CSV table of C-alpha atoms in Angstrom, one decimal:
chain,number,residue,atom,x,y,z
F,1,MET,CA,162.9,57.8,-38.4
F,2,ARG,CA,159.3,56.7,-38.6
F,3,TYR,CA,160.0,53.7,-36.2
F,4,GLN,CA,161.6,56.0,-33.7
F,5,VAL,CA,158.7,58.4,-33.7
F,6,LYS,CA,156.1,55.6,-33.4
F,7,ALA,CA,158.1,54.0,-30.5
F,8,VAL,CA,158.0,57.3,-28.6
F,9,ILE,CA,154.2,57.7,-29.2
F,10,VAL,CA,153.5,54.2,-28.1
F,11,TRP,CA,155.6,54.6,-24.9
F,12,VAL,CA,153.7,57.8,-24.2
F,13,ALA,CA,150.4,55.9,-24.7
F,14,HIS,CA,151.4,53.7,-21.8
F,15,LEU,CA,150.5,56.7,-19.6
F,16,PHE,CA,146.9,56.5,-20.8
F,17,THR,CA,146.5,52.7,-21.1
F,18,TRP,CA,147.8,51.7,-17.7
F,19,PRO,CA,144.3,51.4,-16.2
F,20,PHE,CA,143.7,48.7,-18.8
F,21,TRP,CA,146.9,46.7,-18.9
F,22,ILE,CA,147.8,46.7,-15.2
F,23,PRO,CA,144.6,44.9,-14.1
F,24,ALA,CA,144.8,42.6,-17.1
F,25,ILE,CA,148.4,41.6,-16.2
F,26,VAL,CA,147.6,41.1,-12.5
F,27,ALA,CA,144.5,39.1,-13.2
F,28,TYR,CA,146.2,36.8,-15.7
F,29,ARG,CA,149.6,36.3,-14.2
F,30,GLY,CA,148.4,36.3,-10.6
F,31,PHE,CA,145.1,34.4,-10.9
F,32,GLY,CA,145.0,32.9,-14.4
F,33,SER,CA,142.0,35.0,-15.4
F,34,GLU,CA,141.6,36.5,-18.8
F,35,ARG,CA,138.5,38.5,-18.0
F,36,PHE,CA,140.2,41.9,-17.6
F,37,PHE,CA,142.3,41.3,-20.7
F,38,ASP,CA,139.2,40.4,-22.7
F,39,VAL,CA,137.2,43.4,-21.5
F,40,SER,CA,140.0,45.9,-22.1
F,41,ALA,CA,140.9,44.5,-25.5
F,42,LYS,CA,137.3,44.9,-26.7
F,43,LEU,CA,136.9,48.4,-25.2
F,44,LEU,CA,140.1,49.6,-26.8
F,45,SER,CA,139.1,48.1,-30.2
F,46,LEU,CA,136.4,50.7,-30.4
F,47,TRP,CA,138.7,53.7,-30.3
F,48,PRO,CA,138.8,55.0,-33.9
F,49,GLY,CA,141.6,56.4,-36.0
F,50,ARG,CA,145.4,56.6,-35.5
F,51,ILE,CA,145.0,57.3,-31.8
F,52,GLY,CA,143.1,54.1,-31.4
F,53,GLN,CA,145.9,52.2,-33.2
F,54,PHE,CA,148.5,53.6,-30.8
F,55,LEU,CA,146.5,52.8,-27.7
F,56,ARG,CA,146.0,49.2,-28.9
F,57,ALA,CA,149.7,48.9,-29.7
F,58,SER,CA,150.5,50.1,-26.2
F,59,PHE,CA,148.0,47.7,-24.5
F,60,TYR,CA,149.2,44.6,-26.5
F,61,MET,CA,152.9,45.5,-26.0
F,62,ARG,CA,152.3,45.2,-22.3
F,63,THR,CA,149.9,42.3,-22.2
F,64,LEU,CA,150.8,39.8,-24.9
F,65,ARG,CA,153.5,37.2,-24.5
F,66,ARG,CA,155.5,39.1,-27.1
F,67,CYS,CA,154.5,42.2,-29.2
F,68,HIS,CA,156.5,44.7,-31.2
F,69,TYR,CA,155.5,48.4,-30.8
F,70,ASP,CA,155.0,48.7,-34.5
F,71,LEU,CA,151.8,46.6,-34.4
F,72,ALA,CA,148.8,48.3,-36.2
F,73,VAL,CA,145.4,47.0,-35.2
F,74,GLY,CA,142.3,48.3,-37.0
F,75,PHE,CA,139.0,49.4,-35.6
F,76,GLY,CA,136.9,46.6,-34.0
F,77,SER,CA,139.7,44.1,-34.1
F,78,PHE,CA,141.2,42.4,-31.0
F,79,PHE,CA,143.3,39.6,-29.7
F,80,SER,CA,141.2,37.1,-27.7
F,81,HIS,CA,144.0,35.6,-25.6
F,82,PRO,CA,147.2,37.1,-24.0
F,83,GLU,CA,149.4,34.1,-25.1
F,84,ALA,CA,149.6,35.5,-28.6
F,85,GLU,CA,152.9,36.7,-30.1
F,86,VAL,CA,153.4,39.5,-32.6
F,87,GLY,CA,156.5,40.3,-34.7
F,88,LYS,CA,157.7,43.5,-36.3
F,89,GLY,CA,155.6,45.2,-39.0
F,90,VAL,CA,152.4,43.3,-38.4
F,91,GLY,CA,149.1,45.0,-39.6
F,92,ILE,CA,145.6,43.9,-38.9
F,93,GLY,CA,142.5,45.3,-40.6
F,94,SER,CA,139.1,46.0,-39.1
F,95,PHE,CA,136.8,43.6,-37.4
F,96,SER,CA,139.3,40.7,-37.2
F,97,ILE,CA,139.8,38.4,-34.2
F,98,VAL,CA,143.2,36.7,-33.4
F,99,GLY,CA,143.4,33.9,-30.9
F,100,THR,CA,146.4,32.1,-29.5
F,101,ALA,CA,148.6,32.8,-32.6
F,102,ARG,CA,152.1,33.7,-33.4
F,103,LEU,CA,152.2,36.4,-36.1
F,104,GLU,CA,155.7,36.6,-37.5
F,105,ASP,CA,157.4,39.7,-39.0
F,106,GLY,CA,155.6,41.4,-41.8
F,107,VAL,CA,152.3,39.5,-41.6
F,108,MET,CA,149.3,41.3,-43.0
F,109,VAL,CA,145.8,40.5,-41.9
F,110,ALA,CA,142.8,41.9,-43.9
F,111,SER,CA,139.4,42.8,-42.5
F,112,ARG,CA,136.9,40.2,-41.0
F,113,VAL,CA,139.6,37.6,-40.6
F,114,SER,CA,139.5,35.0,-37.8
F,115,VAL,CA,142.7,33.2,-36.6
F,116,LEU,CA,141.4,30.5,-34.3
F,117,SER,CA,143.4,28.8,-31.5
F,118,GLY,CA,143.5,25.5,-33.4
F,119,LYS,CA,140.7,23.3,-34.7
F,120,TYR,CA,139.6,21.8,-31.4
F,121,GLN,CA,138.9,24.7,-29.1
F,122,HIS,CA,135.7,23.2,-27.7
F,123,GLY,CA,136.1,19.5,-28.6
F,124,GLY,CA,138.0,16.5,-27.4
F,125,GLY,CA,136.8,16.6,-23.8
F,126,ARG,CA,135.2,13.8,-21.8
F,127,TRP,CA,131.8,15.2,-22.6
F,128,GLY,CA,132.2,14.4,-26.3
F,129,ARG,CA,130.0,16.6,-28.5
F,130,ASP,CA,128.5,18.5,-25.6
F,131,PHE,CA,131.0,21.4,-26.1
F,132,ARG,CA,129.7,23.3,-23.1
F,133,GLY,CA,131.1,20.6,-20.8
F,134,ASN,CA,134.5,20.5,-22.4
F,135,ALA,CA,137.5,22.5,-21.3
F,136,LEU,CA,139.0,25.0,-23.7
F,137,ARG,CA,141.8,23.4,-25.8
F,138,LEU,CA,143.9,26.3,-27.1
F,139,GLU,CA,146.6,25.5,-29.6
F,140,PRO,CA,149.0,28.2,-31.0
F,141,VAL,CA,148.7,28.8,-34.7
F,142,ARG,CA,151.7,30.2,-36.5
F,143,VAL,CA,151.4,32.6,-39.4
F,144,GLY,CA,154.8,32.7,-41.1
F,145,GLU,CA,156.8,35.8,-42.0
F,146,GLY,CA,155.6,37.9,-44.9
F,147,SER,CA,152.2,36.1,-45.2
F,148,TRP,CA,148.9,37.7,-46.2
F,149,LEU,CA,145.5,36.6,-44.9
F,150,GLY,CA,142.8,37.8,-47.3
F,151,GLU,CA,139.4,39.3,-46.5
F,152,GLY,CA,137.1,37.1,-44.5
F,153,SER,CA,139.5,34.2,-44.3
F,154,LEU,CA,139.4,31.6,-41.5
F,155,VAL,CA,142.7,30.1,-40.2
F,156,MET,CA,142.7,27.0,-38.0
F,157,ALA,CA,146.2,25.7,-38.8
F,158,ASP,CA,149.8,26.9,-39.3
F,159,ILE,CA,150.6,29.1,-42.3
F,160,GLY,CA,154.0,29.0,-43.9
F,161,ARG,CA,156.2,31.9,-44.8
F,162,ARG,CA,155.4,34.2,-47.7
F,163,CYS,CA,151.9,32.6,-48.2
F,164,ILE,CA,148.7,34.1,-49.4
F,165,VAL,CA,145.3,33.0,-48.1
F,166,SER,CA,142.7,34.1,-50.6
F,167,ALA,CA,139.6,36.0,-49.5
F,168,GLY,CA,137.0,33.7,-47.9
F,169,SER,CA,139.3,30.7,-47.7
F,170,VAL,CA,139.3,28.3,-44.8
F,171,VAL,CA,142.6,26.8,-43.8
F,172,THR,CA,142.2,23.5,-41.9
F,173,LYS,CA,145.6,21.9,-42.3
F,174,PRO,CA,149.2,23.2,-42.2
F,175,MET,CA,150.1,25.3,-45.2
F,176,PRO,CA,153.6,25.0,-46.8
F,177,ASP,CA,155.9,28.0,-47.5
F,178,ASP,CA,155.4,30.1,-50.7
F,179,SER,CA,151.9,28.8,-51.5
F,180,THR,CA,148.4,30.2,-52.0
F,181,ALA,CA,145.3,28.9,-50.2
F,182,VAL,CA,142.1,28.8,-52.3
F,183,GLY,CA,138.6,27.6,-51.3
F,184,ASN,CA,136.8,25.9,-48.4
F,185,PRO,CA,138.4,23.8,-47.2
F,186,ALA,CA,141.5,25.4,-48.8
F,187,ARG,CA,143.6,23.8,-51.4
F,188,PHE,CA,147.3,24.9,-51.7
F,189,LEU,CA,148.8,26.1,-54.9
F,190,ARG,CA,152.4,26.9,-55.6
F,191,TYR,CA,153.3,30.2,-57.3
F,192,ALA,CA,154.7,28.1,-60.2
F,193,ASP,CA,151.3,26.2,-60.7
F,194,LYS,CA,149.3,27.1,-63.8
F,195,PRO,CA,146.4,29.5,-63.1
F,196,GLU,CA,143.9,27.0,-64.6
F,197,ALA,CA,144.8,24.5,-61.8
F,198,ALA,CA,142.7,26.7,-59.4
F,199,ALA,CA,139.6,26.1,-61.4
F,200,GLY,CA,140.1,22.3,-61.4
C-alpha cells in the first residue's frame, strides 16, 4: 500500500516539477547540455522535508537514464549527471553527491557521501596534469544491490552486492561482493574475517 500511495504522490508532483525537468530534458537530449539539469537538481535539493523528497523523486524519475519512483534523496543532496541509474528502494542521506553511477536495488547512502564518476574525471587528456585543459572523462560506477555507503565515504570504483563501506573510507578499486571496506585507501574484509584483521 505504501508504494502505491508514494507512486501517486510522485506522479502528482510532476505537475509542480515540470518547469524543472522539461528544460533539463530538452537541453540535454537536444543540445547535450547539462546546465539546466545541474541548476534544477541543486535548487530542488534545498527544498526541506518530505515534500522536498517527493519533488526530487519526481525530477529524477523524469531526467535520469533510469529511476524508480521510490527514490528518497535527503536535503542538500543531488545527482550531478543525468546518466545515473537508480533502482528500487534507494535512499540517500543529506549533503551527498552522486555522479554517473548505477545504484542498484536497496542501496543506502549515508550523509556527506561522494560517488564520483570514476577515478579520472579530469585526467588522461592531452594536456597531462593541466586538468583545466582536459575533457571530462566520466565512467559509470556501479553500487551493487543491498550495499551501504557509510558517512563521509568516497567511492571511485565499483562496489559489489551486499557490501558495507565504513564511514570515511575511500574506495579506489573494485570491491567484491559481501565485503566491508575499511580505511583510506580502503582494504576489503570478508564477513568471515576475524575482527582483529581490521587493526592489522
